[in-house]
Structures are given as C-alpha cells and as structure tokens.
C-alpha positions as CSV (number, residue, x, y, z in Angstrom):
1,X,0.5,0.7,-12.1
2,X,0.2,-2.5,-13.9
3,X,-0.9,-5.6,-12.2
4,X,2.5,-8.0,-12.4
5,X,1.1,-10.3,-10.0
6,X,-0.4,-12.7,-12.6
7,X,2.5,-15.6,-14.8
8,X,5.0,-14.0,-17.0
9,X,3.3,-15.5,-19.7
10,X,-0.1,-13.9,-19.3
11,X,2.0,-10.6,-18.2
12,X,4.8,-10.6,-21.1
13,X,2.1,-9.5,-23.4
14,X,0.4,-6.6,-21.8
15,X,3.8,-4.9,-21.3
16,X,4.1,-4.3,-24.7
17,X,3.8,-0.8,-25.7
18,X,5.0,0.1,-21.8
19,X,7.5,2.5,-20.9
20,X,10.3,1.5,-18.6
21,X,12.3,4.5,-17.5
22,X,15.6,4.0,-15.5
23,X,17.0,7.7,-14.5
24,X,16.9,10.0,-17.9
25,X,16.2,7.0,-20.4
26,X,13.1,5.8,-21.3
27,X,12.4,2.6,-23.4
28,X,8.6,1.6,-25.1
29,X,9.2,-2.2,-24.8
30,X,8.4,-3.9,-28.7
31,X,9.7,-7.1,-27.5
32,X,9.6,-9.5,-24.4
33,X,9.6,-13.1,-22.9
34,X,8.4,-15.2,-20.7
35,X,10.3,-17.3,-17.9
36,X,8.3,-19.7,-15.8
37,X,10.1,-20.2,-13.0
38,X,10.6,-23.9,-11.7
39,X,8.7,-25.3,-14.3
40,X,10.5,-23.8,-17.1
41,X,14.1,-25.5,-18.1
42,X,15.1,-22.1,-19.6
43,X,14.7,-20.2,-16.2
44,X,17.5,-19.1,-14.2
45,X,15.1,-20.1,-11.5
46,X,14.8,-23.6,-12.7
47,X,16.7,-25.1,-9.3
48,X,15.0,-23.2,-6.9
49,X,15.9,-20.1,-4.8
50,X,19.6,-19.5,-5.2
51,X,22.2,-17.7,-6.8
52,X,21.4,-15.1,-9.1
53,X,17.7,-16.5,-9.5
54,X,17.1,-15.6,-5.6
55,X,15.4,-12.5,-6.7
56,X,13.2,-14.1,-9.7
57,X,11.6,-15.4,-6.2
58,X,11.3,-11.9,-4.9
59,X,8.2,-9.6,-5.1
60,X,6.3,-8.7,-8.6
61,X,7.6,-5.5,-9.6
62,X,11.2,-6.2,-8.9
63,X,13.9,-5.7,-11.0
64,X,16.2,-8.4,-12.0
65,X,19.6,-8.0,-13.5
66,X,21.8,-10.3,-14.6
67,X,25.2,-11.1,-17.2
68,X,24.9,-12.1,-20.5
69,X,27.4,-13.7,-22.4
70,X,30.0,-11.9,-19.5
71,X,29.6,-9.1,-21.0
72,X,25.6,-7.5,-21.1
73,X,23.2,-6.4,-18.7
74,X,19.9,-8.2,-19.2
75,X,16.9,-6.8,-17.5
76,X,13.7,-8.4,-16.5
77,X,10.8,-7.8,-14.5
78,X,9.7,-10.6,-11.5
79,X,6.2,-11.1,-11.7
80,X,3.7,-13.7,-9.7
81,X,3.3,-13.6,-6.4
82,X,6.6,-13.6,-4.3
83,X,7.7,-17.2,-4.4
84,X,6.9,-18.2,-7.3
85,X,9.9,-17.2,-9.3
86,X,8.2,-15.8,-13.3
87,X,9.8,-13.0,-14.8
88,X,9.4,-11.2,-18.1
89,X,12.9,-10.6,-20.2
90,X,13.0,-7.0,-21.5
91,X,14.3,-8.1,-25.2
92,X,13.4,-4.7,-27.1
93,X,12.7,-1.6,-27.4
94,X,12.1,2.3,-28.5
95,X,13.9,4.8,-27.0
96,X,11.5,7.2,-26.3
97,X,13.5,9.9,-24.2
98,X,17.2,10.3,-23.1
99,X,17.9,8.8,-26.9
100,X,21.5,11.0,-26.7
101,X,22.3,9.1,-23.2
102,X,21.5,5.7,-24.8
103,X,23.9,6.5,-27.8
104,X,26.4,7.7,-26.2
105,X,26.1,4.5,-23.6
106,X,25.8,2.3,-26.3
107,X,28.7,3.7,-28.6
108,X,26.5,3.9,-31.4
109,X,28.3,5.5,-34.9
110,X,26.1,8.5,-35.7
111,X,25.4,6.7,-38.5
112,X,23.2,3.9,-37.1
113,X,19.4,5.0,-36.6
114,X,17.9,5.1,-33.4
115,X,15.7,1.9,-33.9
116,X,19.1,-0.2,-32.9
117,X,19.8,1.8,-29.4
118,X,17.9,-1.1,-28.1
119,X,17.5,-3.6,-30.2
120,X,18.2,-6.9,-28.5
121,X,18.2,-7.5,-24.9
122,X,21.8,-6.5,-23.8
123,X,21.5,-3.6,-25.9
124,X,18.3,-2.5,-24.4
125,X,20.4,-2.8,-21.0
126,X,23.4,-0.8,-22.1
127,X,20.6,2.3,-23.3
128,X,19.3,2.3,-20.2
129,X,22.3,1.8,-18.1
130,X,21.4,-1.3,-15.8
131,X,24.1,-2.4,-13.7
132,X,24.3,-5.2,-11.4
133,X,23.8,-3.1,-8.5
134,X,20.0,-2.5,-9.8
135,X,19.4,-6.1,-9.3
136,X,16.3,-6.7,-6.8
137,X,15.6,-2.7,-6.7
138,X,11.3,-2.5,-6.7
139,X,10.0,-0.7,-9.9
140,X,8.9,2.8,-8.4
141,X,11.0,2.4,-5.4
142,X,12.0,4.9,-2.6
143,X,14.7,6.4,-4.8
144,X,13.0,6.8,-7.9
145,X,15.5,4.8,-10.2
146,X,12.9,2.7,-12.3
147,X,9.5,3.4,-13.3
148,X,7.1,1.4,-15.8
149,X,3.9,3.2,-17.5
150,X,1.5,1.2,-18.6
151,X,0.9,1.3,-22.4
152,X,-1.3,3.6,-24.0
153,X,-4.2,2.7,-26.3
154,X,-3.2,1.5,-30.1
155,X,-0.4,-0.3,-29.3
156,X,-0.5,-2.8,-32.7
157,X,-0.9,-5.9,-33.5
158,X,1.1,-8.8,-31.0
159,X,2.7,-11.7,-32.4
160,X,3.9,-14.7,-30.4
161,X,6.4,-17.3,-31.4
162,X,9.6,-19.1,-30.1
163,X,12.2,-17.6,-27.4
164,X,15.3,-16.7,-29.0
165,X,19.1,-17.1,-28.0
166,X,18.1,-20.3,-25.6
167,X,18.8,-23.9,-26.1
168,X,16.6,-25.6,-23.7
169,X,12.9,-24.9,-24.0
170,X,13.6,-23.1,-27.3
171,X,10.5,-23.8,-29.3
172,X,8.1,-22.7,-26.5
173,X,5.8,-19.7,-28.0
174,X,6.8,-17.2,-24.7
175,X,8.5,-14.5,-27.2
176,X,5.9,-11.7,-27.4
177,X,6.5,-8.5,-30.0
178,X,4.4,-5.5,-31.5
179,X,4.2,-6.4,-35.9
180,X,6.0,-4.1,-38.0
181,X,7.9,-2.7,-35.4
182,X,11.9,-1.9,-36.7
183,X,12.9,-2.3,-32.9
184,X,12.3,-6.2,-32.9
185,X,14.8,-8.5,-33.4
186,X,15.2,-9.9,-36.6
187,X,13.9,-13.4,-36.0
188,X,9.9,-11.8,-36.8
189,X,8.3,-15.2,-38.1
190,X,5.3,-15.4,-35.7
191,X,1.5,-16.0,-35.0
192,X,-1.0,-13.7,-33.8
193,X,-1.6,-13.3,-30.2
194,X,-5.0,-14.1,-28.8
195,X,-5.7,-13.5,-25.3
C-alpha cells in the first residue's frame, strides 16, 4: 500500500502512474493536485473541520467526494495524518480496465478515443462512477469498493506547474502530470519535477 500519511504535496507525485480501481473500472492516474489544508486558500478545508471538508480531516486513505460545478463528481484522496486536512485531487487518467463501463457512464460517441474517458477531473469521476455516497469510504475498505496500486516502475517523466480551474492560489506549482501523456489536460506548459 502506499504510504499517504506524508502532505499532499510530497504525496500528489508518487501517485502518478497508480491505479485506482472503484468496482469494475480502473484508472492509471496521469494527473493530480495538491490541497494543503488550512494553510492553502484553495482548500475546501481552508475554514476548518466542517461541511463538506469534514472528511479532508479524516484518516489518510479516505476517499473524498464532492460537486463540481453542480453537476461532477470530483474525487480525491485525504492524506497526512488525521487532522490535518491534505488531499490529492484525482485530475486524470487512463482507463486501464472496465473502459466499456466508463463509456457508457460517460456517454462517450464511439467516435471519441479512449484517452478522453477521463480526461479532466469530473470526467475521471463519471468513468469510475463516484457518487456522493462514496464520500469518507477508506481505500481498501471492508466492502471492497476502492482500491489504489501503487505504480509500477517506468512511469515517465513528472512535470509540475500551476493548479488549474481555481482562482485563489492559482499560480502555486501543486499540479503534478506524467509528459507526453494524451490523458492530461490540455494546459501541459510545466517544469520538471525534482524530488
């Protein structure tokens, strides 16, 4: 299992490559960011433990669902050590099993490759299904819902640049994405990654 107990912004990068699997879907993450909690402006858990953000305070490993725009479900995963509110935003991905579920979920033309089932955080939602209901569930819980496999080896090269889709705390380098990936979003003007 991977260690999430460390700041989304020293996790976000080491779950590229990863494989989160809700039910029959599975989705090699090409894309995340990093939320800081209290001390980040952009966080949902900005002012404190309430609300929606209550389980941003939960334990690493959590699951944390939330709407988008009214309409998407946007899927992150709590990291730190309980209380301290970081999370990692699941931006994009590869569909790497259950790719006729995710079409069919996301009403994709049969035209349209596979690299868009989920391109873009609510999209990577609707592929794998999240619903509100999944909302604090643990990753490898009792009923076997969600699952996360760490990456394998070769994953690519890892960029870093500005959040996307934000206003406040915009230019902060937490967006994290494997180069020369199609899955990314289009936004792909960053630096290299050093850890």
């Amino acid at each position: 299992m991977i260690d999430l107990s460390g700041r989304a912004d020293e996790i976000a990068p080491g779950l590229l490559g990863a494989v989160i699997r809700r039910g029959e879907v599975a989705v090699r993450l090409t894309e995340v960011e990093a939320y800081l909690g209290t001390d980040d402006p952009a966080s949902h858990a900005y002012r404190g433990e309430r609300g929606r953000a209550a389980v941003m305070f939960g334990a690493p490993g959590t699951v944390y669902v939330y709407v988008s725009y009214g309409i998407h479900r946007a899927g992150n995963i709590v990291c730190s050590p309980a209380g301290q509110a970081s999370a990692v935003l699941m931006r994009a991905g590869e569909v790497v099993a259950g790719a006729d579920r995710a079409r069919e979920r996301r009403r994709l033309a049969p035209d349209r490759p596979d690299t868009q089932l989920a391109r873009g955080p609510g999209n990577l939602g609707r592929a794998l299904g999240l619903d509100l209901a999944d909302n604090g569930l643990p990753l490898g819980g009792r009923d076997d819902l969600f699952e996360l496999i760490e990456p394998g080896p070769g994953r690519g090269r890892v960029l870093v640049g500005p959040r996307i889709g934000i206003t406040r705390a915009a230019d902060a380098p937490l967006r994290f994405w494997l180069a020369d990936e199609p899955t990314v979003s289009a936004r792909r003007r960053g630096t290299p990654w050093r850890p």
